[in-house]
Coordinates of C-alpha atoms in Angstrom, one line a residue:
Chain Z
X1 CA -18.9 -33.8 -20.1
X2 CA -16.6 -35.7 -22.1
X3 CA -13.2 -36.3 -20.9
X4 CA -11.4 -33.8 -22.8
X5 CA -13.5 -31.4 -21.8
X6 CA -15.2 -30.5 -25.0
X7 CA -11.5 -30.1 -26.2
X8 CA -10.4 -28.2 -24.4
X9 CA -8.3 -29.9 -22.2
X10 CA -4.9 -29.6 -24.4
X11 CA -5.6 -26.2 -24.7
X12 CA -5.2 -26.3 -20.6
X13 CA -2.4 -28.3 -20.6
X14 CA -0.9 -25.6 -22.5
X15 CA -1.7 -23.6 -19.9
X16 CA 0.2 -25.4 -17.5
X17 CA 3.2 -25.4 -19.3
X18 CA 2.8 -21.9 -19.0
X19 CA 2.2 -21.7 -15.6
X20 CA 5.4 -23.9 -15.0
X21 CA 7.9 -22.1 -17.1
X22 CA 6.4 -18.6 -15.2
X23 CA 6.9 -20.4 -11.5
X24 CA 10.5 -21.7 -12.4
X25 CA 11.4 -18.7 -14.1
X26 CA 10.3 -16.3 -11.0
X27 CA 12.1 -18.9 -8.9
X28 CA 15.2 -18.1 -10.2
X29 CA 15.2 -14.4 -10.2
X30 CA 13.5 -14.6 -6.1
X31 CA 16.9 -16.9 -5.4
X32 CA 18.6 -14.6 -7.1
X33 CA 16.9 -11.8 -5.2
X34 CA 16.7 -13.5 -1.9
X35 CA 20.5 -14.1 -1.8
X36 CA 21.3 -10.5 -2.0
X37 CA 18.2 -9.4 -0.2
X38 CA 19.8 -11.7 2.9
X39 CA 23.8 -10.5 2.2
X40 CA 22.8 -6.9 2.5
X41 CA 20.2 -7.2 5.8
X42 CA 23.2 -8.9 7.8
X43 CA 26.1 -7.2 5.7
X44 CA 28.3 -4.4 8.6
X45 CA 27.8 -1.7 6.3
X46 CA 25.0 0.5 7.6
X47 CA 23.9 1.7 4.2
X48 CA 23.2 -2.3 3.1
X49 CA 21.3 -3.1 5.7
X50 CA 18.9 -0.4 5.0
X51 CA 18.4 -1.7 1.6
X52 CA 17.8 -5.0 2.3
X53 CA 15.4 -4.5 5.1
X54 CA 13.3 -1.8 3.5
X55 CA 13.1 -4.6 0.1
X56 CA 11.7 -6.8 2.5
X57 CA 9.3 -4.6 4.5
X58 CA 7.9 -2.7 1.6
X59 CA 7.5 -6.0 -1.1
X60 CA 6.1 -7.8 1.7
X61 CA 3.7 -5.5 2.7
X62 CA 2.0 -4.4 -0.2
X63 CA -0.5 -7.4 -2.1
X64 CA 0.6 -9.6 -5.0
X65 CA -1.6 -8.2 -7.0
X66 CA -0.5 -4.6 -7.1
X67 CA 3.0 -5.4 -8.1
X68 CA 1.9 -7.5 -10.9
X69 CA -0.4 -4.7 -12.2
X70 CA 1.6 -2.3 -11.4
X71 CA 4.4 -3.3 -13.2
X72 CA 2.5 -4.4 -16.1
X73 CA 0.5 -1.3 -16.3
X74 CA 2.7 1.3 -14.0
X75 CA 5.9 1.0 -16.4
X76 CA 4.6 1.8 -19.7
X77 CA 5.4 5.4 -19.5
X78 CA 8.7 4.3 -18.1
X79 CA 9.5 1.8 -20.6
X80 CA 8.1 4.4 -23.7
X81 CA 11.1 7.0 -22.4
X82 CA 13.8 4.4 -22.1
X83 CA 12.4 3.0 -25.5
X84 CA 13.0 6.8 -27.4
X85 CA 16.3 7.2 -25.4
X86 CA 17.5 3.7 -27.5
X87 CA 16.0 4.6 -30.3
X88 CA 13.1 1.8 -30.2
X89 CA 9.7 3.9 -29.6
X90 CA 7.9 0.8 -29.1
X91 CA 9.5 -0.6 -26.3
X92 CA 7.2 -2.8 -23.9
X93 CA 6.8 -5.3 -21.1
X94 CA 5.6 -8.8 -21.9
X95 CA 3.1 -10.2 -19.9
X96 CA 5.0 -12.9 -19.4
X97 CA 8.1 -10.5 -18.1
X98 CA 5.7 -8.6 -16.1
X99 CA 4.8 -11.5 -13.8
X100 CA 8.0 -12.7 -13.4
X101 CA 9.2 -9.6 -12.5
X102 CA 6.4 -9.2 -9.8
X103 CA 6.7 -12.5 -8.7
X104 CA 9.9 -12.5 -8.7
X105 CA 10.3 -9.9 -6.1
X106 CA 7.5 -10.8 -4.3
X107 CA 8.9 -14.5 -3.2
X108 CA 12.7 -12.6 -3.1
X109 CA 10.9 -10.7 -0.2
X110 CA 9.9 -13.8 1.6
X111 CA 13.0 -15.6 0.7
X112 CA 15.2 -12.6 2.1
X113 CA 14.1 -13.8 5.5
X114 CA 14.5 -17.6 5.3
X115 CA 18.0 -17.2 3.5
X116 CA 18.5 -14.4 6.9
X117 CA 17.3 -17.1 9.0
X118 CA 20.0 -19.9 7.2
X119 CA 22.8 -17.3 7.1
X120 CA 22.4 -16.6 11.1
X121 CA 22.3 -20.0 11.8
X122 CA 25.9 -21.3 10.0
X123 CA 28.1 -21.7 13.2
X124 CA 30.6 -18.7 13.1
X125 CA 33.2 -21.0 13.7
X126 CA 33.2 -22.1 10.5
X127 CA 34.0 -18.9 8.6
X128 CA 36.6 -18.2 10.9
X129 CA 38.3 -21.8 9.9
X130 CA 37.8 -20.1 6.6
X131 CA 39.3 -17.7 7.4
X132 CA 42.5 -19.2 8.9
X133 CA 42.6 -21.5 6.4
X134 CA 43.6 -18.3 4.0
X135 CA 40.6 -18.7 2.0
X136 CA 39.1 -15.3 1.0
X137 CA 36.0 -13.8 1.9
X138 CA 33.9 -14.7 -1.2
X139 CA 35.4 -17.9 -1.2
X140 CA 34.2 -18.6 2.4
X141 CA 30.6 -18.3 1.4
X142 CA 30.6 -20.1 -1.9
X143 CA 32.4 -23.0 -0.1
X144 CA 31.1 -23.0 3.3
X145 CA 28.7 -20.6 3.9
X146 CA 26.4 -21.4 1.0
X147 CA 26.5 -25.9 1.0
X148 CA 25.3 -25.4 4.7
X149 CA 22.9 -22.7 4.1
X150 CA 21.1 -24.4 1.4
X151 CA 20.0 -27.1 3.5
X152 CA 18.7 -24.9 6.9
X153 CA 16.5 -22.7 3.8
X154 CA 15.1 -25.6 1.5
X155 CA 11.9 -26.4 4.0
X156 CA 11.4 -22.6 3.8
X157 CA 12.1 -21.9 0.4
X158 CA 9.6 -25.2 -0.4
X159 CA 6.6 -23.5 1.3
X160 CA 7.5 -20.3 -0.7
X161 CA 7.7 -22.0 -3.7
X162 CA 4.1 -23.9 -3.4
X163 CA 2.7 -20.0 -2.7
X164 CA 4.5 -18.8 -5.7
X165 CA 3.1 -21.7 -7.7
X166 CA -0.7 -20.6 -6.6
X167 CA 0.5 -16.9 -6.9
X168 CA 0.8 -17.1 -10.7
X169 CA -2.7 -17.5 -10.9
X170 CA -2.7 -13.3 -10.2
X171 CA -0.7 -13.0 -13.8
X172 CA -4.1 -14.2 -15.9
X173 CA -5.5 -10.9 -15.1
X174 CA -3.0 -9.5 -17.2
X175 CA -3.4 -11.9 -19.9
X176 CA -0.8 -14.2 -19.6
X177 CA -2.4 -17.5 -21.1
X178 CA -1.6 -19.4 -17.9
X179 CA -4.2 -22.2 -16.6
X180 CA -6.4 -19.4 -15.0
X181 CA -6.7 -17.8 -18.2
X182 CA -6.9 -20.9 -20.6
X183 CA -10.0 -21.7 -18.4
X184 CA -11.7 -18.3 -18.5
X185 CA -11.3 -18.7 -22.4
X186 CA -12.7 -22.0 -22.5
X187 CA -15.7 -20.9 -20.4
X188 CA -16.0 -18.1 -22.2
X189 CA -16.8 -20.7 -25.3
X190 CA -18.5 -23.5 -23.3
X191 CA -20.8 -21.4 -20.4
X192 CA -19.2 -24.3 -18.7
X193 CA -17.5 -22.3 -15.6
X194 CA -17.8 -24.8 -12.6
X195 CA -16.3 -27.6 -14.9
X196 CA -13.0 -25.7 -16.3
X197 CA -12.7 -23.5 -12.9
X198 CA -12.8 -27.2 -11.0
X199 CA -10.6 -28.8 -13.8
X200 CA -8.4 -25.8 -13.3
X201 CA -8.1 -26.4 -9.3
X202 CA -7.1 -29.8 -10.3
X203 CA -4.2 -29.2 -12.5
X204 CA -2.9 -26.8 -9.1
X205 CA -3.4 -29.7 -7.3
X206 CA -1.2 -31.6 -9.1
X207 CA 1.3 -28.7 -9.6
X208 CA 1.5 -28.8 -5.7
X209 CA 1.4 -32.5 -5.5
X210 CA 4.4 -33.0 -8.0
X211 CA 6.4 -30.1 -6.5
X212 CA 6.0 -31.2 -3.0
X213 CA 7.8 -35.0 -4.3
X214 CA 10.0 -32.5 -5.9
X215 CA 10.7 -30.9 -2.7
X216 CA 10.9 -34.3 -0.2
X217 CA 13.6 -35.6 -2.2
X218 CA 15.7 -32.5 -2.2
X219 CA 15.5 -32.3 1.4
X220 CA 16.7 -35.4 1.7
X221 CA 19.7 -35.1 -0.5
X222 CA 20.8 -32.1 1.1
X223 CA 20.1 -33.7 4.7
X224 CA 21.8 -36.8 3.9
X225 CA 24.6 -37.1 6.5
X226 CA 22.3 -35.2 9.3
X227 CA 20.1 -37.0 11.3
X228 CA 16.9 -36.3 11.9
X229 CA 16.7 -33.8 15.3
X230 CA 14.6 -36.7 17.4
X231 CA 11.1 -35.3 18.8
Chain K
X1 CA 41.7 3.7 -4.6
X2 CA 40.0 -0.1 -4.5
X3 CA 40.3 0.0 -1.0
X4 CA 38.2 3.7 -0.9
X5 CA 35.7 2.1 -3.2
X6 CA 35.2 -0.8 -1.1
X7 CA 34.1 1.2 1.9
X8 CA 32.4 3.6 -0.3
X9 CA 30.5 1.3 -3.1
X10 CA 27.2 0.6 -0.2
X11 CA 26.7 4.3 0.3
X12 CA 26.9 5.2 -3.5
X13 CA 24.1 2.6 -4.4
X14 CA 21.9 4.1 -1.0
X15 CA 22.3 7.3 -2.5
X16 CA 22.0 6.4 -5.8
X17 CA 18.4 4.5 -5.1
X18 CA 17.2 7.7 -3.0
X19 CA 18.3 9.8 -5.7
X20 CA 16.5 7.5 -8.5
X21 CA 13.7 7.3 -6.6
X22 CA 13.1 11.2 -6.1
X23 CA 14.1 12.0 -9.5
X24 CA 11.6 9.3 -11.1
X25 CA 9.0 10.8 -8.2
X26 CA 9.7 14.2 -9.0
X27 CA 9.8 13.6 -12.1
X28 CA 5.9 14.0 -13.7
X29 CA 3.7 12.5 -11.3
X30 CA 0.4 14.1 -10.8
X31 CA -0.1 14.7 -6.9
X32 CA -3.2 16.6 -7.1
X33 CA -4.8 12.8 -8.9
X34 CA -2.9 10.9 -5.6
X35 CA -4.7 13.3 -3.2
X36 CA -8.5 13.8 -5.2
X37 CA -8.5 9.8 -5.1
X38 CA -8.1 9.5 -1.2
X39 CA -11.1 9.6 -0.3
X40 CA -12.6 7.1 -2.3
X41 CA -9.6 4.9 -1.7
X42 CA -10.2 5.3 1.9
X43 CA -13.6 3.8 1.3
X44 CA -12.2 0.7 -0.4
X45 CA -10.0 0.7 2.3
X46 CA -13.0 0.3 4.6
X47 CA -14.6 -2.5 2.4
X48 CA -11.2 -4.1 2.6
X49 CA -11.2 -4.2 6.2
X50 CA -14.7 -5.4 6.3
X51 CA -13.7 -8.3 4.4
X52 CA -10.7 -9.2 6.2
X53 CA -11.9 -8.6 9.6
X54 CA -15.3 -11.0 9.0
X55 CA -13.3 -13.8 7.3
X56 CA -10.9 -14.4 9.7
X57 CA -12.9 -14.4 12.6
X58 CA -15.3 -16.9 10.8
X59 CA -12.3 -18.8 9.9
X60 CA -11.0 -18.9 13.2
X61 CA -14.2 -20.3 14.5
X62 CA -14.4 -23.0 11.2
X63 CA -10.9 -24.0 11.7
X64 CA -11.1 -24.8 15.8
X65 CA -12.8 -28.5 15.2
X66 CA -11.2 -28.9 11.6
X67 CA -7.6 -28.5 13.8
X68 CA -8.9 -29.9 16.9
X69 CA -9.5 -33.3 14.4
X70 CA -6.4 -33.1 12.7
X71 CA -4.4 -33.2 16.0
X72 CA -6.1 -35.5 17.6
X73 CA -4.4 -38.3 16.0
X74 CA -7.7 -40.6 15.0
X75 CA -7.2 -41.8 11.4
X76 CA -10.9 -41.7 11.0
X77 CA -11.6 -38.2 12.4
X78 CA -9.0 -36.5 10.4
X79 CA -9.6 -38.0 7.0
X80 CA -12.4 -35.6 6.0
X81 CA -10.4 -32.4 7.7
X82 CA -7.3 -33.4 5.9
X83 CA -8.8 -34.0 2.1
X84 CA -10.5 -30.0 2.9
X85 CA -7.1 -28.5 4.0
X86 CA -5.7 -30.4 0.8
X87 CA -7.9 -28.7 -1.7
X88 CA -8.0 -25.6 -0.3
X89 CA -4.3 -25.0 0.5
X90 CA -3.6 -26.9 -3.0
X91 CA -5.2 -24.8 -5.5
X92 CA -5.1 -20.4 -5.5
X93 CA -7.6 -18.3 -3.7
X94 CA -8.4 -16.9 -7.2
X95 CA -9.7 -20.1 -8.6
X96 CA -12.1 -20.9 -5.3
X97 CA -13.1 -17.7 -5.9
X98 CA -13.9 -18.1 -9.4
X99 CA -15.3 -21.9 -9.0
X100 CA -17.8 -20.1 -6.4
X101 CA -18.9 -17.0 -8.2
X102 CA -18.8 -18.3 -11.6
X103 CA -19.0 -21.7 -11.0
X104 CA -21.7 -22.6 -8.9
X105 CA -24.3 -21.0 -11.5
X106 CA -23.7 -23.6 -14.0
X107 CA -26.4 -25.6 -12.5
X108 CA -29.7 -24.7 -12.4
X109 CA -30.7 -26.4 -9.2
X110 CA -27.6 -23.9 -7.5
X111 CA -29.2 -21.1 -9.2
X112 CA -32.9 -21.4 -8.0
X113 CA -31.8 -22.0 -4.1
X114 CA -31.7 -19.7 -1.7
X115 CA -28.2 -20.2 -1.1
X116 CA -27.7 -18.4 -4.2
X117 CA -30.2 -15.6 -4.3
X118 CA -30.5 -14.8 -1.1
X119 CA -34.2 -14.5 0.9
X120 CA -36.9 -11.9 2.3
X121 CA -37.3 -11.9 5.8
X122 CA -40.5 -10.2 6.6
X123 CA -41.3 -11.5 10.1
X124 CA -42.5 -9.2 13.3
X125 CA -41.1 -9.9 16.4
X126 CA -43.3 -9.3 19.3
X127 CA -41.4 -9.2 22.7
X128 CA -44.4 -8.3 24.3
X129 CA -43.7 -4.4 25.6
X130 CA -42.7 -3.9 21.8
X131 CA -43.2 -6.0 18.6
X132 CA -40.6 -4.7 15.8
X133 CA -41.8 -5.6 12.2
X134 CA -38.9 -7.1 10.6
X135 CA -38.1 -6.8 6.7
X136 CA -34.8 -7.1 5.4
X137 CA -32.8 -9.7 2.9
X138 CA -30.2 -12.0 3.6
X139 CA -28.0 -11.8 0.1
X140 CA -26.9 -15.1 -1.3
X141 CA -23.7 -15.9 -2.8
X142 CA -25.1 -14.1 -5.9
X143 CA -24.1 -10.9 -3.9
X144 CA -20.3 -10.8 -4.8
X145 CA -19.2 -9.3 -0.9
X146 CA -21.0 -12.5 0.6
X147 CA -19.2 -15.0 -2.0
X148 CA -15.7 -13.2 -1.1
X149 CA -16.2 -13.3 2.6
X150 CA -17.4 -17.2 2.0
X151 CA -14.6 -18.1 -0.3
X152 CA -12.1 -16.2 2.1
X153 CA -13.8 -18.0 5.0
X154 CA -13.1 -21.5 3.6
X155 CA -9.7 -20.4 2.5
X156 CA -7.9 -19.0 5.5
X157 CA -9.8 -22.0 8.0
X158 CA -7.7 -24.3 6.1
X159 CA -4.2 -22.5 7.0
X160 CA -5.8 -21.8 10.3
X161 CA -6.2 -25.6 11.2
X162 CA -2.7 -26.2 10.1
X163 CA -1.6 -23.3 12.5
X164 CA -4.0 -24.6 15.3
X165 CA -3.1 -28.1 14.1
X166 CA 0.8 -27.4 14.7
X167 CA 0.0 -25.2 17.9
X168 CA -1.5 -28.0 20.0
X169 CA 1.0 -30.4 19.1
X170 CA 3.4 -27.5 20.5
X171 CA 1.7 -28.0 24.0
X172 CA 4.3 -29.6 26.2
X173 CA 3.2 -33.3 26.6
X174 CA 3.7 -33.1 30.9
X175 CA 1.5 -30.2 31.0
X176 CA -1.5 -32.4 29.4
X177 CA -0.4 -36.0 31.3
X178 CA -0.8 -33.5 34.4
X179 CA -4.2 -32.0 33.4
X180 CA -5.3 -36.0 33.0
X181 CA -3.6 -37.0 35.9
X182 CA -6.1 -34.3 38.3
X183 CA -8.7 -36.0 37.1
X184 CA -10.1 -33.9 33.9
X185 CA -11.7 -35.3 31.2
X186 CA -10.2 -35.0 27.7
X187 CA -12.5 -32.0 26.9
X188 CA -12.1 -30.6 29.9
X189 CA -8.9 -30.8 29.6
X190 CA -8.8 -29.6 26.1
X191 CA -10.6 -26.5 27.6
X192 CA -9.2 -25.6 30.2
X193 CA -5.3 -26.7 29.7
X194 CA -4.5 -27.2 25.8
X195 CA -6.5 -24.7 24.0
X196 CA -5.4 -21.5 26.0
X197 CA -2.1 -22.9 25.8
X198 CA -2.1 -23.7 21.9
X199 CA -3.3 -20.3 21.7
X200 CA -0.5 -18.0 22.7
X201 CA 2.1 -20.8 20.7
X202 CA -0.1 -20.4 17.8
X203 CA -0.9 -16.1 17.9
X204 CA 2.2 -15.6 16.5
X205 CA 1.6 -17.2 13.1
X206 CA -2.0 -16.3 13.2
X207 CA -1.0 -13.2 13.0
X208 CA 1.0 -14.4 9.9
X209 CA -2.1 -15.6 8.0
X210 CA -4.1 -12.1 8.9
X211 CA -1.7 -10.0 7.3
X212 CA -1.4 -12.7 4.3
X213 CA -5.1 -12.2 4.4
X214 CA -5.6 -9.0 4.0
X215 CA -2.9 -8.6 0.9
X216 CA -5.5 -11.9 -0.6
X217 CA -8.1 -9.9 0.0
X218 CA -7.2 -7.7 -3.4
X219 CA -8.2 -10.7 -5.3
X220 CA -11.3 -9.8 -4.2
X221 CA -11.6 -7.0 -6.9
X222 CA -11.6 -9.7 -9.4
X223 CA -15.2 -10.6 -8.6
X224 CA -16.2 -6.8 -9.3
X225 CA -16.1 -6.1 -5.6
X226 CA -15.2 -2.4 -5.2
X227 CA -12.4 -2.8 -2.0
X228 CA -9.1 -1.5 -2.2
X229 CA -7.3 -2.3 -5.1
X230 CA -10.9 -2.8 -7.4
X231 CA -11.7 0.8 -6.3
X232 CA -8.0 1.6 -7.5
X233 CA -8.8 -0.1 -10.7
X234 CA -12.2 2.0 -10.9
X235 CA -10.3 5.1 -10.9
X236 CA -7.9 4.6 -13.4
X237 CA -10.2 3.6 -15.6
X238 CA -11.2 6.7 -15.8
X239 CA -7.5 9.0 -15.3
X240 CA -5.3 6.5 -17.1
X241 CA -3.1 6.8 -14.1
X242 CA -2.1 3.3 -13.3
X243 CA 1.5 4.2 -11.8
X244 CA 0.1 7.1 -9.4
X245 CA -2.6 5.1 -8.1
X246 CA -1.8 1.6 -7.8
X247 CA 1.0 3.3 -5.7
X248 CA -1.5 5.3 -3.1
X249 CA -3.3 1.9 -2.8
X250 CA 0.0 0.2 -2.1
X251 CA 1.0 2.6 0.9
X252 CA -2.4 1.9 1.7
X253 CA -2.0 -1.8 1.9
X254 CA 1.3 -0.6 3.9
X255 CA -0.3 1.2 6.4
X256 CA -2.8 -1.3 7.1
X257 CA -0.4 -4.2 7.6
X258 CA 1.4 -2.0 9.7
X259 CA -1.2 -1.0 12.0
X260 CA -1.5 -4.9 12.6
X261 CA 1.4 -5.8 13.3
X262 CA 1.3 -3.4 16.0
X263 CA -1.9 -4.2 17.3
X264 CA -1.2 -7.8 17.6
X265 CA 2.2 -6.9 19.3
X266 CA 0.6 -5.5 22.2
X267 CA -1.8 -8.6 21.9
X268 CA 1.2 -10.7 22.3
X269 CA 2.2 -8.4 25.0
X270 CA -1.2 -8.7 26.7
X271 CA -1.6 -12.6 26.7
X272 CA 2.4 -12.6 27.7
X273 CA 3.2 -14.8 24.9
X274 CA 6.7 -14.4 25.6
X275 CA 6.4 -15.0 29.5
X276 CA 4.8 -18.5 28.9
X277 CA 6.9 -20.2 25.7
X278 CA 8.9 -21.3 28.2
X279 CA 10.3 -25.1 28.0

């Protein structure tokens, strides 16, 4: 074994990109997701809180797996009818779309809770200093709410990001030509499948390595100013 | 008008969901396809709970001296632990999988072992009153259900350390200086004192990594292993109905989370988990 791994090892790299654009890109939308997901379960209206806790209980109960496939596979028929209404027959999902969209909701599930868990915990004093400071609702948790919130949910959101980063695996069996899939190809050519499987976990590894640094130095940023509870 | 909106709005989008959701349900979906695939979903059902159930019991019994190690301090004793729980929480269940079924045949030495094809018993054993002749295999890792229970096995023990890991650090300090101070030995006191106690601190998130468990045990279909969601691919491989199907396997998947969440509820309940977090 040679150390490009009979060339393929920039095709893998390739892959990796891949695999990062897919985990930053799902990142966004599970915020995104999450946000709302943790508004709606502690919002007063009744009919919110439904919605947010039945995203949360039905996402989070039902594998990874399925909602990539099923959104890859399940919305065809969905997308074809929406695609004649607009006047473009051949309307589809990209792969790439697909697992975004799956893991997108799937860590906006998990994320629901943590931002829950970081909303609950902002003192209540300090939207009500909002509050008699004049400052609008909206206001209040874009200037209060939200700086304190972000740094209660980052050691949460970190360990839902690492899973999310190993979760995009699951999109290679749709095709996306992620580092799972790169690999298959390459064994597929080679009948090499311990080496590219084994060079494969090591490109995860240092996915989780780098995005744990990643991770350690945001904490601190957004702790700076707090000490560190003593134990 | 804004101020009738405003109240309003969170019932409209409730409603408007609901209605979305029954219209796109009543829509065209074939029920009679949902119910004629129960049965055979119930049956991967069944395989999925074999799988779960087996690996994390067996990674419950790996990960006790890999956690024990890890909180115990000792540079030395948890080097080899730690570099273990790195790989294995470090890299995706679907490549450990893959590195194990695919992987391992790439050598030929792997491939001739028993480890990999499995061996004949054919022994009698004679107890004296009786003598049973014995004849059955024990399948190798070639056998995809014994490679998914082995790579779930490894997986899970690794979270399960960390869980056991983080549980006995949770063990008030004045509770074990009193378990040394009668007298006990460290594994005695380890016995008797700090794993009963870690236990009920770490059931909770246990319980966690079982239900994670069983929604990672859907990769196993990916090693042609015919549990849940593989038997959900079988069939619509052959009815082309991806949306109706993957569906039933998802309330599936629902229904058996939820059933453990309850049963390790009363578990909590039973051990008092509650009664004994006290500080």
């Amino acid at each position: 074994m040679t150390f490009d791994l009979n060339g393929f090892g920039g095709v893998l790299l390739a892959g990796m990109l891949m695999t990062i654009a897919l985990a930053l890109s799902s990142l966004a939308l599970g915020l995104v997701l999450g946000l709302a997901g943790a508004l709606a379960k502690t919002s007063s209206s009744l009919p919110l809180r439904w919605i947010g806790s039945s995203y949360s209980t039905i996402v989070r109960g039902v594998p990874e797996l399925i909602w990539v496939l099923l959104i890859y596979l399940g919305t065809s028929s969905l997308l074809l009818q929406i695609g004649q209404l607009i006047g473009r027959p051949n309307l589809a999902i990209s792969a790439f779309a697909a697992g975004t969209l799956a893991l997108g909701l799937c860590f906006g599930a998990y994320a629901t809770e943590v931002f829950r868990g970081a909303l609950l915990a902002v003192p209540r004093g300090h939207r009500e200093a909002g509050l008699a400071l004049g400052m609008s609702s909206p206001r209040i948790f874009w200037r209060l709410i939200l700086p304190q919130m972000w740094r209660m949910a980052l050691p949460g959101l970190g360990n839902l990001f690492m899973i999310l980063m190993k979760d995009t695996a699951l999109v290679s069996v749709i095709g996306l030509t992620e580092i799972m899939r790169q690999a298959q190809i390459a064994v597929s050519f080679t009948k090499q499948p311990f080496t590219f499987y084994l060079a494969a976990a090591g490109l995860y590894l240092v996915l989780t390595m780098v995005s744990m640094a990643v991770m350690h130095q945001l904490e601190k940023r957004a702790g700076r100013g707090f000490t560190r509870a003593a134990r | 008008m804004i101020r009738i909106l405003k109240v309003v709005w969170p019932w409209l989008l409730f409603f408007g969901l609901i209605g979305a959701i029954l219209y796109g349900v009543t829509a065209d979906v074939r029920w009679d396809a949902v119910y004629k695939s129960l049965p055979r979903l119930l049956e991967g059902a069944l395989l999925t709970l074999e799988l779960v159930g087996i690996s994390v019991v067996a990674g419950l019994i790996l990960a006790l001296p890999l956690g024990i190690a890890r909180a115990s301090g000792n540079l030395w004793i948890g080097a080899l632990p730690y570099v273990y729980i790195f790989f294995f929480r470090g890299t995706p269940l679907l490549v450990q999988l893959f590195l194990l079924y695919y992987g391992l045949s790439q050598f030929d030495a792997v491939r001739e072992s028993a480890i990999w094809t499995g061996t004949q018993v054919q022994t009698t054993l004679d107890l004296g009153f009786h003598s049973w002749a014995l004849d059955f295999k024990i399948p190798g890792l070639r056998d995809p259900f014994v490679c998914a229970v082995v790579t779930m096995t490894l997986h899970t023990a690794a979270y399960i350390a960390e869980i056991i890991r983080g549980a006995i650090r949770a063990v008030p300090q004045g509770e074990i200086e009193a378990a040394r101070a009668l007298g006990m030995s460290y594994a005695q006191s380890m016995r008797h004192i700090i794993l009963p106690r870690a236990a009920r601190i770490g059931l909770p998130a246990y319980s966690n990594e079982v239900i994670l468990m069983l929604k990672a045990s859907a990769l196993a279909s990916t090693i042609t292993l015919m549990e849940l969601t593989g038997m959900a691919q079988t069939i619509i491989a052959r009815n082309y109905l991806s949306t109706e199907i993957y569906f039933a396997a998802g309330l599936f998947y629902l229904l058996i989370s939820f059933v453990l969440v309850q049963a390790f509820r009363l578990l909590e309940r039973w051990l008092r988990v509650d009664a004994l977090q006290g500080r």
